[in-house]
PDB file of C-alpha atoms in Angstrom:
ATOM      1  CA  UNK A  82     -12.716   6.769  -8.653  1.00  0.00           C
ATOM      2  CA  UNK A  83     -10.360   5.863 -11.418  1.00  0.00           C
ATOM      3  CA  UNK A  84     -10.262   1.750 -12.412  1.00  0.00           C
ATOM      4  CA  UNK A  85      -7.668  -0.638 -13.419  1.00  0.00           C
ATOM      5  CA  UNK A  86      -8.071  -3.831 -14.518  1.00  0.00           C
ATOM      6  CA  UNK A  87      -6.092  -7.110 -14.116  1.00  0.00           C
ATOM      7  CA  UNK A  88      -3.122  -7.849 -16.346  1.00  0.00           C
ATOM      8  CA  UNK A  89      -1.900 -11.387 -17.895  1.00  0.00           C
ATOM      9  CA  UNK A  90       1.904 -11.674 -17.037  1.00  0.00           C
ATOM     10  CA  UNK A  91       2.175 -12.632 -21.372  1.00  0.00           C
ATOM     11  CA  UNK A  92       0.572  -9.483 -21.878  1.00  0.00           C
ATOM     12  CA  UNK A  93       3.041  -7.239 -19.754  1.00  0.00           C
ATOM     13  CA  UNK A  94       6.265  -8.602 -21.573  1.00  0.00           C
ATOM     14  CA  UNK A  95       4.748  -6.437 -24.418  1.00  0.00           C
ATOM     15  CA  UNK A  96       4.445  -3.062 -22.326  1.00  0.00           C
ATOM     16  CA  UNK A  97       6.677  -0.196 -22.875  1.00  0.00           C
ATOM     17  CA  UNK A  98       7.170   2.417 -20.141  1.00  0.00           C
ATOM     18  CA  UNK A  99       4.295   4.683 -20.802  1.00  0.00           C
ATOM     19  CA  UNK A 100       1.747   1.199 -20.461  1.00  0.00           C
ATOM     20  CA  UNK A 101       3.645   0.044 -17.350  1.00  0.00           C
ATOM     21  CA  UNK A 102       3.111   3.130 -15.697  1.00  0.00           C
ATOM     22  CA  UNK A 103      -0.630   3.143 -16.643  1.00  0.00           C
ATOM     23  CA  UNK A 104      -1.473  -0.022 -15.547  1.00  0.00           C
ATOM     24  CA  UNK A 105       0.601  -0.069 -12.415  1.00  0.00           C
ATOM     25  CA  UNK A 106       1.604   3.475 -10.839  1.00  0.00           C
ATOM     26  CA  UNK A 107      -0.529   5.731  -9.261  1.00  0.00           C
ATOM     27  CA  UNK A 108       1.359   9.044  -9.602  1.00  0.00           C
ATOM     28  CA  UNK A 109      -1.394  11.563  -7.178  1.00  0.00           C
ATOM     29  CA  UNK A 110      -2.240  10.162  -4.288  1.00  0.00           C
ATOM     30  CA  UNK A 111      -3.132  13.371  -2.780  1.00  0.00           C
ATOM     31  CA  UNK A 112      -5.139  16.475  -3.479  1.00  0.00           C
ATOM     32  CA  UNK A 113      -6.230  19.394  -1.182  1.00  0.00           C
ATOM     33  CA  UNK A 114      -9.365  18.143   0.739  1.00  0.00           C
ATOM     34  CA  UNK A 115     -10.194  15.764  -1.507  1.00  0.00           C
ATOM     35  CA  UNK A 116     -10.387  11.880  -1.313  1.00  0.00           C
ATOM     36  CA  UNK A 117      -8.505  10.272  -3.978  1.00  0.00           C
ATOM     37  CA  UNK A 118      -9.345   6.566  -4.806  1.00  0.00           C
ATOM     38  CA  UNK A 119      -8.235   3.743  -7.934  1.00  0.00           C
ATOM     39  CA  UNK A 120     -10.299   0.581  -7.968  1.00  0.00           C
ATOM     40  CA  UNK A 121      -7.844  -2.276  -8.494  1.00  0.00           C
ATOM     41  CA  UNK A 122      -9.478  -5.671  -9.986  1.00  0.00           C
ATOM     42  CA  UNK A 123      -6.039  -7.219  -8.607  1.00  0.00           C
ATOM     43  CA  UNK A 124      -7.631  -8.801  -5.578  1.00  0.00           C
ATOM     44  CA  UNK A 125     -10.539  -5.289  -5.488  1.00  0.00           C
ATOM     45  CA  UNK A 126      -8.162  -3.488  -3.724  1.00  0.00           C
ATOM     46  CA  UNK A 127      -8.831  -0.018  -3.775  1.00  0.00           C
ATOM     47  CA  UNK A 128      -5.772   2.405  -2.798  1.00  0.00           C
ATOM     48  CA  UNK A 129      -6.050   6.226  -1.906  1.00  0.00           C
ATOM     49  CA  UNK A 130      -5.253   9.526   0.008  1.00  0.00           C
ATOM     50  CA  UNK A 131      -7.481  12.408   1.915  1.00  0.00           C
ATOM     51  CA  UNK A 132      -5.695  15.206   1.884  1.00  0.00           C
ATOM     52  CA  UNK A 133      -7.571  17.517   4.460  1.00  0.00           C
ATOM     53  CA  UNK A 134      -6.418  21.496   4.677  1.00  0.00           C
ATOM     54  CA  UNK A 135      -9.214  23.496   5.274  1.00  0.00           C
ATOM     55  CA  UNK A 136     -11.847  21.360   6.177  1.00  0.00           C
ATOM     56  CA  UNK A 137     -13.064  17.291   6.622  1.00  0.00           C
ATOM     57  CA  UNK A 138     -13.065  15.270   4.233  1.00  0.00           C
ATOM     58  CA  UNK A 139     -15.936  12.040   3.744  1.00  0.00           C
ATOM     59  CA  UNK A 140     -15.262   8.705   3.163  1.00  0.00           C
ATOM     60  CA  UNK A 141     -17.295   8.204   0.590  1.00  0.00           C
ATOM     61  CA  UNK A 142     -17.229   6.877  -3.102  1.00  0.00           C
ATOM     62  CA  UNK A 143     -19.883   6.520  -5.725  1.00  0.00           C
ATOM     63  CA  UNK A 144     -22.513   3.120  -4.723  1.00  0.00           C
ATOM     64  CA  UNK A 145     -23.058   1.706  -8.521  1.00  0.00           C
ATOM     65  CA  UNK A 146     -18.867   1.832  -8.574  1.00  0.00           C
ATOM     66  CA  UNK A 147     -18.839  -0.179  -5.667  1.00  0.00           C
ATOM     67  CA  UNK A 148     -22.448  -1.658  -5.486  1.00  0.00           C
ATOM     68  CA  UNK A 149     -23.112  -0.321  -2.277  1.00  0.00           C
ATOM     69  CA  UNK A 150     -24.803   2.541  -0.058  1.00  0.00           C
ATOM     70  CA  UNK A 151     -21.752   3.121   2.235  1.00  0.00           C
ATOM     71  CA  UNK A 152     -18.071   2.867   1.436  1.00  0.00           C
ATOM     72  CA  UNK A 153     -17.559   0.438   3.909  1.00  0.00           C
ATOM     73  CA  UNK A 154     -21.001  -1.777   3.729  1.00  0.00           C
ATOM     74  CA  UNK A 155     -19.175  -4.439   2.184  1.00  0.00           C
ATOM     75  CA  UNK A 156     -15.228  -3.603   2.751  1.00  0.00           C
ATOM     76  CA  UNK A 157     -12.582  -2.840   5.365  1.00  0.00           C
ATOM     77  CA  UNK A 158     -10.150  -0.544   5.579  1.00  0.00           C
ATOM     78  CA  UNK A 159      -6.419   0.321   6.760  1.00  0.00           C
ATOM     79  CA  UNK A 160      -5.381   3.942   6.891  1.00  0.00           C
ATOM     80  CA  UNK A 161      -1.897   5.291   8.277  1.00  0.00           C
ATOM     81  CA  UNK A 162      -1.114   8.953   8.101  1.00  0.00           C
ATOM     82  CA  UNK A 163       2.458   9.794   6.792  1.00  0.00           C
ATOM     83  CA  UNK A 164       1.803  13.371   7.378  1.00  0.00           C
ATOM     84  CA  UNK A 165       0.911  16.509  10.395  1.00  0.00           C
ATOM     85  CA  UNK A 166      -1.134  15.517  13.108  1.00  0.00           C
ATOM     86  CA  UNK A 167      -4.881  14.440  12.183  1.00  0.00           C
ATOM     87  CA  UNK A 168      -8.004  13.042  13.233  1.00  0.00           C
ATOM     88  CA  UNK A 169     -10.376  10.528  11.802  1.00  0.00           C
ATOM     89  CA  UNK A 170     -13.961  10.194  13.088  1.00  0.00           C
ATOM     90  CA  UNK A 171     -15.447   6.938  12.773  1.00  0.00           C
ATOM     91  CA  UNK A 172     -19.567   6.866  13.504  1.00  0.00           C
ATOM     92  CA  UNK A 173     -18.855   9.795  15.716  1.00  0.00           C
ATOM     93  CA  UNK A 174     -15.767   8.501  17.927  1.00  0.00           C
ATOM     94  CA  UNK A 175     -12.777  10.796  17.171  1.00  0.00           C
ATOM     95  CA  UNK A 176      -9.283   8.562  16.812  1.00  0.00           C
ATOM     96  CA  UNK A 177      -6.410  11.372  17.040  1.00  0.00           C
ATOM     97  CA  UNK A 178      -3.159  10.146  14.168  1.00  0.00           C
ATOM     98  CA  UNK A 179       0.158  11.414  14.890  1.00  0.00           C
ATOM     99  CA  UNK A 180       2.667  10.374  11.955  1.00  0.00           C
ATOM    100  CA  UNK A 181       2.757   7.007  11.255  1.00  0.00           C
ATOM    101  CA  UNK A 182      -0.362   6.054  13.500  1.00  0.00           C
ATOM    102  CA  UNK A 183      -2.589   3.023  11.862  1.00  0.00           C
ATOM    103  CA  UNK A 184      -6.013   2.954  11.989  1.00  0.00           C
ATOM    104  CA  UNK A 185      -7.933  -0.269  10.919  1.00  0.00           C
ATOM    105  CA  UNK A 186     -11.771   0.433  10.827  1.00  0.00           C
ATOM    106  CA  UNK A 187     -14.146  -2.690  10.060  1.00  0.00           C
ATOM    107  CA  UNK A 188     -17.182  -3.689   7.903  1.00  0.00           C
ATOM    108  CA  UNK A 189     -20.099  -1.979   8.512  1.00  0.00           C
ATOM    109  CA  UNK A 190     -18.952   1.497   9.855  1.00  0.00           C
ATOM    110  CA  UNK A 191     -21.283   4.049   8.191  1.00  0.00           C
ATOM    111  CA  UNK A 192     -19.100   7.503   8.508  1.00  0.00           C
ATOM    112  CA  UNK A 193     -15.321   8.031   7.876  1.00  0.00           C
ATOM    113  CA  UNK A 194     -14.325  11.583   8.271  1.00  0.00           C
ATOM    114  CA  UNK A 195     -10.465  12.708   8.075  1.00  0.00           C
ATOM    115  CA  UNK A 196      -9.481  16.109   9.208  1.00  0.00           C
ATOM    116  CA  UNK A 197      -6.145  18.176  10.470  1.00  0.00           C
ATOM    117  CA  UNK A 198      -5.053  19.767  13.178  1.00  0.00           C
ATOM    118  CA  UNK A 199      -2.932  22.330  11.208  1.00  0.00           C
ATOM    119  CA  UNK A 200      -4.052  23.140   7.812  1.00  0.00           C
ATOM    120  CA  UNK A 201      -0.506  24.699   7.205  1.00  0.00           C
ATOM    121  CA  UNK A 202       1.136  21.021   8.075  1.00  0.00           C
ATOM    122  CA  UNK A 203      -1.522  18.630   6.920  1.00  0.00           C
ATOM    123  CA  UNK A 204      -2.469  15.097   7.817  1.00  0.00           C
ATOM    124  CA  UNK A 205      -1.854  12.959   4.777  1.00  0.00           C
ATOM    125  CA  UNK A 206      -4.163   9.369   5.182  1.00  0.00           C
ATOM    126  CA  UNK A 207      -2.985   7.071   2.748  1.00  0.00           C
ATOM    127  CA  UNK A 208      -5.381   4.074   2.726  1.00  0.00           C
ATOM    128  CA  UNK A 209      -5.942   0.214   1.591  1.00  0.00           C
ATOM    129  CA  UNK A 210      -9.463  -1.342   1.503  1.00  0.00           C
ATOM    130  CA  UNK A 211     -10.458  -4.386   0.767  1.00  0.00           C
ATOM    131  CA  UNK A 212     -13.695  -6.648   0.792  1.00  0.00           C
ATOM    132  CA  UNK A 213     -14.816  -8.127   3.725  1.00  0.00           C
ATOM    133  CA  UNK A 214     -17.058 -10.880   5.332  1.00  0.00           C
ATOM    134  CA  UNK A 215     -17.151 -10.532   8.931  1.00  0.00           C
ATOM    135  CA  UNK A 216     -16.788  -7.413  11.090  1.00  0.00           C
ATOM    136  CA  UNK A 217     -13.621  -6.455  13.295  1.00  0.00           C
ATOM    137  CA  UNK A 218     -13.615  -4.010  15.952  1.00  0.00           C
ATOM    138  CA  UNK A 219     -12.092  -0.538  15.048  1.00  0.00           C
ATOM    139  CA  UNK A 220      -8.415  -0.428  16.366  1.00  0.00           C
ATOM    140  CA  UNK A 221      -5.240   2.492  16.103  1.00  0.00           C
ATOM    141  CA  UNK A 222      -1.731   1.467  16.666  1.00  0.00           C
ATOM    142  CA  UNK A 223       0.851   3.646  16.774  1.00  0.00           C
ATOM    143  CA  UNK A 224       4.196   2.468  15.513  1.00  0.00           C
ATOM    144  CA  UNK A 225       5.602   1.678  18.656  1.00  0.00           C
ATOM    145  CA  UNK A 226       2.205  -1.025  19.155  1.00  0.00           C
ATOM    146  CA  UNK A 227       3.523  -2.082  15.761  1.00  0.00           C
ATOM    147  CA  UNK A 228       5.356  -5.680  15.535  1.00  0.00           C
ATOM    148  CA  UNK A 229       8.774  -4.718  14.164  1.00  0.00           C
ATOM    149  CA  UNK A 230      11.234  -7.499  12.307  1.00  0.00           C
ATOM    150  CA  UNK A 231      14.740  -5.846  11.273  1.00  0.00           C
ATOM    151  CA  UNK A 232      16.052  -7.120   8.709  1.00  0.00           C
ATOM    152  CA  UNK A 233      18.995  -6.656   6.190  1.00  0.00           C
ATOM    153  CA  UNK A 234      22.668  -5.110   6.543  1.00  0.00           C
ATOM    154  CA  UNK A 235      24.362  -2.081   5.737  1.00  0.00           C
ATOM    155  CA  UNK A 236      26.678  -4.255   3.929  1.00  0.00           C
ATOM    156  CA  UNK A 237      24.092  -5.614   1.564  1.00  0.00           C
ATOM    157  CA  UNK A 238      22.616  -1.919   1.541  1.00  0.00           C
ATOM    158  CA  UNK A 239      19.029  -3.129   2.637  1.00  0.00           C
ATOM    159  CA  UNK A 240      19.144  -2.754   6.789  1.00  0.00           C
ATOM    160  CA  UNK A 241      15.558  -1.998   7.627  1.00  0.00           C
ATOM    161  CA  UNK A 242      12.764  -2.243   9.698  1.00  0.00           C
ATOM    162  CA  UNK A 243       9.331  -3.441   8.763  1.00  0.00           C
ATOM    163  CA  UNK A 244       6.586  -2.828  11.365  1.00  0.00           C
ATOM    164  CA  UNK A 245       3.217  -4.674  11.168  1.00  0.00           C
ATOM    165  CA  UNK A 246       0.133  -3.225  11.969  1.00  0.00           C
ATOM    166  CA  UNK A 247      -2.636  -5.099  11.021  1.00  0.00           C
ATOM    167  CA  UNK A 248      -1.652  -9.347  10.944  1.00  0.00           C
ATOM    168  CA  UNK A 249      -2.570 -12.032  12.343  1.00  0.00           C
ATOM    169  CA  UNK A 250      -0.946 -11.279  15.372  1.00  0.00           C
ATOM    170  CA  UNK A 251      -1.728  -7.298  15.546  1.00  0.00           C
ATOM    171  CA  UNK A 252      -4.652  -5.650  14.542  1.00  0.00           C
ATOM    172  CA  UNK A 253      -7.182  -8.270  13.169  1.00  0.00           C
ATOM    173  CA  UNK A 254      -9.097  -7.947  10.087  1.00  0.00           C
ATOM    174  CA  UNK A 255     -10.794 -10.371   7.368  1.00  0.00           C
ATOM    175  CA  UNK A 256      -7.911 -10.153   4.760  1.00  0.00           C
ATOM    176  CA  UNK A 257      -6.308  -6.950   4.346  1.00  0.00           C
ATOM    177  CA  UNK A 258      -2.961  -7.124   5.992  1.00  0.00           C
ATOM    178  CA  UNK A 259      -1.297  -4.241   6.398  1.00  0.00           C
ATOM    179  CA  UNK A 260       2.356  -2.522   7.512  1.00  0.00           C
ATOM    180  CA  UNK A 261       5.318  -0.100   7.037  1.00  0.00           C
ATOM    181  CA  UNK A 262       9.065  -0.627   5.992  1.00  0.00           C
ATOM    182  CA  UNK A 263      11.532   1.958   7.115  1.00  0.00           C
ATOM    183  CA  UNK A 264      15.319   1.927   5.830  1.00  0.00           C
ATOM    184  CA  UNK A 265      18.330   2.663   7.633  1.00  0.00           C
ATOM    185  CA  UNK A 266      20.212   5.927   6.350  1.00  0.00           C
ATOM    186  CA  UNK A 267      22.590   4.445   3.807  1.00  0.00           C
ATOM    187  CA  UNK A 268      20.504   1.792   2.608  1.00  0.00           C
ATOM    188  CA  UNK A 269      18.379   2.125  -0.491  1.00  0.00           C
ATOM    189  CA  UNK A 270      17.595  -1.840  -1.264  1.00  0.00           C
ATOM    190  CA  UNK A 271      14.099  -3.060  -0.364  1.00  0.00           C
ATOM    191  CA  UNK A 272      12.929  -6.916  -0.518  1.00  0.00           C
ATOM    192  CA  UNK A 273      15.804  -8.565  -2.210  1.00  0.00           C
ATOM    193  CA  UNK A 274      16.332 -11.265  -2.534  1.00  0.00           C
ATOM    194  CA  UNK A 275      12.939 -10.756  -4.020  1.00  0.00           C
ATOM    195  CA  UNK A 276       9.875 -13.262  -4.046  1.00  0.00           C
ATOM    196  CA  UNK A 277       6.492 -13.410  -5.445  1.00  0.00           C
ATOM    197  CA  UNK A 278       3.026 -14.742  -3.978  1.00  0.00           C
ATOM    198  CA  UNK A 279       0.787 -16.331  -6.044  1.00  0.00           C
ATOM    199  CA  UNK A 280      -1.628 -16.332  -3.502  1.00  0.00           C
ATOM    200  CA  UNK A 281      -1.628 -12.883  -2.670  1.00  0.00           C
ATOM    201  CA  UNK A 282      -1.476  -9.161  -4.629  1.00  0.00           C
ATOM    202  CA  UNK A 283       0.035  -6.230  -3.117  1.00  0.00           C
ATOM    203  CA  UNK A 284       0.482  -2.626  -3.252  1.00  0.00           C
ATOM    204  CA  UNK A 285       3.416  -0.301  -2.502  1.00  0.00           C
ATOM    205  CA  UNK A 286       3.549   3.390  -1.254  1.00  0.00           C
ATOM    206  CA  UNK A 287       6.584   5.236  -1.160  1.00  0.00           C
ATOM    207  CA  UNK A 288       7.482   8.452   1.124  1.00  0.00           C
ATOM    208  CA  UNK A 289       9.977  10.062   3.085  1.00  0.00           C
ATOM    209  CA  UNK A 290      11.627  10.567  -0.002  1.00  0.00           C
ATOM    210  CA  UNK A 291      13.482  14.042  -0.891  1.00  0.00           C
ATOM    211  CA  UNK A 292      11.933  16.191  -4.223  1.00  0.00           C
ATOM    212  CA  UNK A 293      14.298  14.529  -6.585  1.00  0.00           C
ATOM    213  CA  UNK A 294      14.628  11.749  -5.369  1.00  0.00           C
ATOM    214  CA  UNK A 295      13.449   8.644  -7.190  1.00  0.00           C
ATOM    215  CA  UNK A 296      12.816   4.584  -6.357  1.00  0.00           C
ATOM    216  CA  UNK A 297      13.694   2.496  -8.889  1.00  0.00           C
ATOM    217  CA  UNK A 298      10.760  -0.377  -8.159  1.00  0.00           C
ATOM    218  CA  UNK A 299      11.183  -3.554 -10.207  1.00  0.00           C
ATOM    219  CA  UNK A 300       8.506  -5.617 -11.147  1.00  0.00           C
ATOM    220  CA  UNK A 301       7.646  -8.640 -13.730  1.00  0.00           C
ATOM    221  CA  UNK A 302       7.890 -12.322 -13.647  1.00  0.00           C
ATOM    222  CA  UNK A 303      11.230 -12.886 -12.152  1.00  0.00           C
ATOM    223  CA  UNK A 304      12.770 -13.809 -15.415  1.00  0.00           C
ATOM    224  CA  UNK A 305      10.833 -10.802 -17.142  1.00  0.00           C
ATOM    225  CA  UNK A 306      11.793  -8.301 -15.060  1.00  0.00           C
ATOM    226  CA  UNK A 307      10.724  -4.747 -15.857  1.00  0.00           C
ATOM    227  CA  UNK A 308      10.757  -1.779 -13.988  1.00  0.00           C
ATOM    228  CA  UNK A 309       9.058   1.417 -12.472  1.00  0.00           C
ATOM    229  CA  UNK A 310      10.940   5.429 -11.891  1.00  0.00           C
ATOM    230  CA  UNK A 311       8.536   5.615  -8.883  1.00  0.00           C
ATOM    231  CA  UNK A 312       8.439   9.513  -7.032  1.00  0.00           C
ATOM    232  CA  UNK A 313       7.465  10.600  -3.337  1.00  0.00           C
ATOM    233  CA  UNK A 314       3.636   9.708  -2.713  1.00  0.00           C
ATOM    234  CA  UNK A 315       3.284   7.274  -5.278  1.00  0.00           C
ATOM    235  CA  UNK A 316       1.589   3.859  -5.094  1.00  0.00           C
ATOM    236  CA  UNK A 317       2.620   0.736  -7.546  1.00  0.00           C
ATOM    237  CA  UNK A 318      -0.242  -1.980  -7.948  1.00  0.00           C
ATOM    238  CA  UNK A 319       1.951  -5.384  -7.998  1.00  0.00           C
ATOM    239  CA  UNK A 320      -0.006  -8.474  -9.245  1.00  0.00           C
ATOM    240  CA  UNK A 321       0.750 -12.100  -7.349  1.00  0.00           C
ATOM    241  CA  UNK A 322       2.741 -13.057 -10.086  1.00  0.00           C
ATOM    242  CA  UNK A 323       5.192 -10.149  -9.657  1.00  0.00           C
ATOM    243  CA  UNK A 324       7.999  -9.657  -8.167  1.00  0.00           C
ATOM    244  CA  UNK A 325       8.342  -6.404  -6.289  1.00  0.00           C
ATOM    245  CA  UNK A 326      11.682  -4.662  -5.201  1.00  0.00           C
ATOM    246  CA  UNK A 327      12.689  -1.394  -5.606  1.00  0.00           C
ATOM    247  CA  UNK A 328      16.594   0.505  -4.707  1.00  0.00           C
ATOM    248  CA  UNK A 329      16.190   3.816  -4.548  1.00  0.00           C
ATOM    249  CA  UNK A 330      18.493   7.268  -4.800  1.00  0.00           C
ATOM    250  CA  UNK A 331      18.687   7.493  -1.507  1.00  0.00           C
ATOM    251  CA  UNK A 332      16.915   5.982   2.091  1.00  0.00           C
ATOM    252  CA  UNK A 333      12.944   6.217   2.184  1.00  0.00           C
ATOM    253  CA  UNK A 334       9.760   4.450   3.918  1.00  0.00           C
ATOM    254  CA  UNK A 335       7.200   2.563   2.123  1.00  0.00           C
ATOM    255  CA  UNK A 336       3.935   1.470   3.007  1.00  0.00           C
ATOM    256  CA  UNK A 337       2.931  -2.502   2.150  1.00  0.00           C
ATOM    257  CA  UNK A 338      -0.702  -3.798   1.433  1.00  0.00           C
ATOM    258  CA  UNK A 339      -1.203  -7.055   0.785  1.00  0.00           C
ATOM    259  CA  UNK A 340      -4.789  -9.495   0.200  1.00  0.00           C
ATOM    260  CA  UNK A 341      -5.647 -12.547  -0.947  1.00  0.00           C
ATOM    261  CA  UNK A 342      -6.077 -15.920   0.156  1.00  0.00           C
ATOM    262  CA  UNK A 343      -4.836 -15.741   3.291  1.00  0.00           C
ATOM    263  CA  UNK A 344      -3.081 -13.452   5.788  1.00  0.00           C
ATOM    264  CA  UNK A 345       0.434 -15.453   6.506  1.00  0.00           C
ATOM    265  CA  UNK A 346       3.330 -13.112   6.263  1.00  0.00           C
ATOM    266  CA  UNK A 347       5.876 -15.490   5.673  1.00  0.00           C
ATOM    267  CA  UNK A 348       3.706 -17.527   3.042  1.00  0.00           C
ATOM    268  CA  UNK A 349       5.922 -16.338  -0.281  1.00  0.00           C
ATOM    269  CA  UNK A 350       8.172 -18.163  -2.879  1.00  0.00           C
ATOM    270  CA  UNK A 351      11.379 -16.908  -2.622  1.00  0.00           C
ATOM    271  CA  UNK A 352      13.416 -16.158  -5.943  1.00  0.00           C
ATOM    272  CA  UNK A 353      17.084 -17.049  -6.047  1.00  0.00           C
ATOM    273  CA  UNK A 354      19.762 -14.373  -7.140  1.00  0.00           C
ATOM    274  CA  UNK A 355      20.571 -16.234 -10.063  1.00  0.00           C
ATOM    275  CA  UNK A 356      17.477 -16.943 -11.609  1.00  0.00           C
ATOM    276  CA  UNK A 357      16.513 -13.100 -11.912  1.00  0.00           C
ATOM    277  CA  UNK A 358      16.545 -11.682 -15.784  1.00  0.00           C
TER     278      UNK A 358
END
């Protein structure tokens, strides 16, 4: 499990691409029937992908890197698969994931296995975990149980849809919070206006995006700005003072994460137009 550590917003003015990227991109997400995981300190998120082709893959990570015996002894978890049809077995109960199905599973669970139906057109389970106090019953949604919000225009290029899975008024967790953003053909603007969230970090997944295409993702204080060349099946780590918005070559889907200290959607400070540098 790889580690990043938490970055003052002084410190950042001084990065040049190749730190930015380090600190703040995760470029593989997935890897043939393996479990892929980065530690966060932002908030102890830790973001990752199970790729499994020709077998299951565990849940698992190693217990001094986490201080615990079980991945999820202390921690929660949201997983939605952005790939083939899949299954993930929780303490022996089989959930089936079609695309775009969320699964939250709770503190406490002792066995998290991910497999596929098809090895030739994989499931790909991109997850967020996060600590947790208190345990919540394992629940899937499938993105038609998901709250959607549309939002944007074609004429501002940013017409989308964002569907919430796990929120206060969906699936219910300690603090991970959890959802999906999916643009209209033609638009390529996401979250801007922009806004930051002191209270909160958050991470970003991109997908659905064609081989060369690219997301421009910004990022920074929002009169620091700097930004991110961001590729299918990437994650970016975005600290609470950051601003996070992205325009990209053409339409894609992105996966939100968000934790902190507390679970309000709407709780953000919104950044005028003008004030962004």
């Amino acid at each position: 499990m790889e580690n990043r550590y938490a970055s003052h917003p002084r410190e950042v003015k001084a990065f040049d691409t190749a730190r930015l990227r380090e600190e703040f991109l995760i470029e593989e997400m997935f890897k043939p029937d393996q479990l892929t995981l980065t530690y966060t300190h932002v908030d102890r998120f830790i973001v990752g992908g199970a790729l499994p082709v020709s077998g299951t893959v565990k849940l698992e990570a190693d217990a001094k890197a986490i201080g615990a015996a079980t991945f999820l002894e202390r921690r929660e978890i949201g997983i939605i698969n952005v790939g083939g049809a899949g299954t993930v077995t929780v303490d022996g109960e089989q959930y089936a994931m079609a695309s775009k199905d969320c699964l939250y599973i709770g503190l406490g669970a002792k066995e998290v296995l991910f497999a596929s139906d098809d090895g030739a057109q994989p499931a790909k389970f991109y997850l967020n975990s996060t600590p947790a106090h208190k345990t919540y019953p394992t629940v899937k949604a499938a993105i038609s149980e998901a709250s959607p919000n549309h939002l944007g225009s074609l004429t501002n290029s940013n017409e989308r849809t964002i569907y919430r899975y796990i929120h206060t008024g969906g699936i219910q967790s300690c603090q991970l919070v959890m959802g999906m953003t999916l643009l209209k053909d033609g638009s390529m603007w996401n979250t801007m206006p922009c806004h930051t969230h002191n209270r909160r970090s958050e991470v970003y997944f991109y997908f659905d995006m064609p081989e060369d295409g690219v997301v421009f993702h910004l990022m920074g204080e929002p009169q620091e700005t700097r930004h991110l060349a961001v590729r299918n099946e990437q994650s970016v780590i975005s600290p609470s003072w950051s601003i996070h918005s992205g325009v990209g070559t053409s339409s894609y889907t992105f996966i939100w994460g968000m934790a902190g200290e507390n679970q309000i959607f709407e709780d953000m400070d919104a950044v005028a137009m003008k004030d962004i540098k």
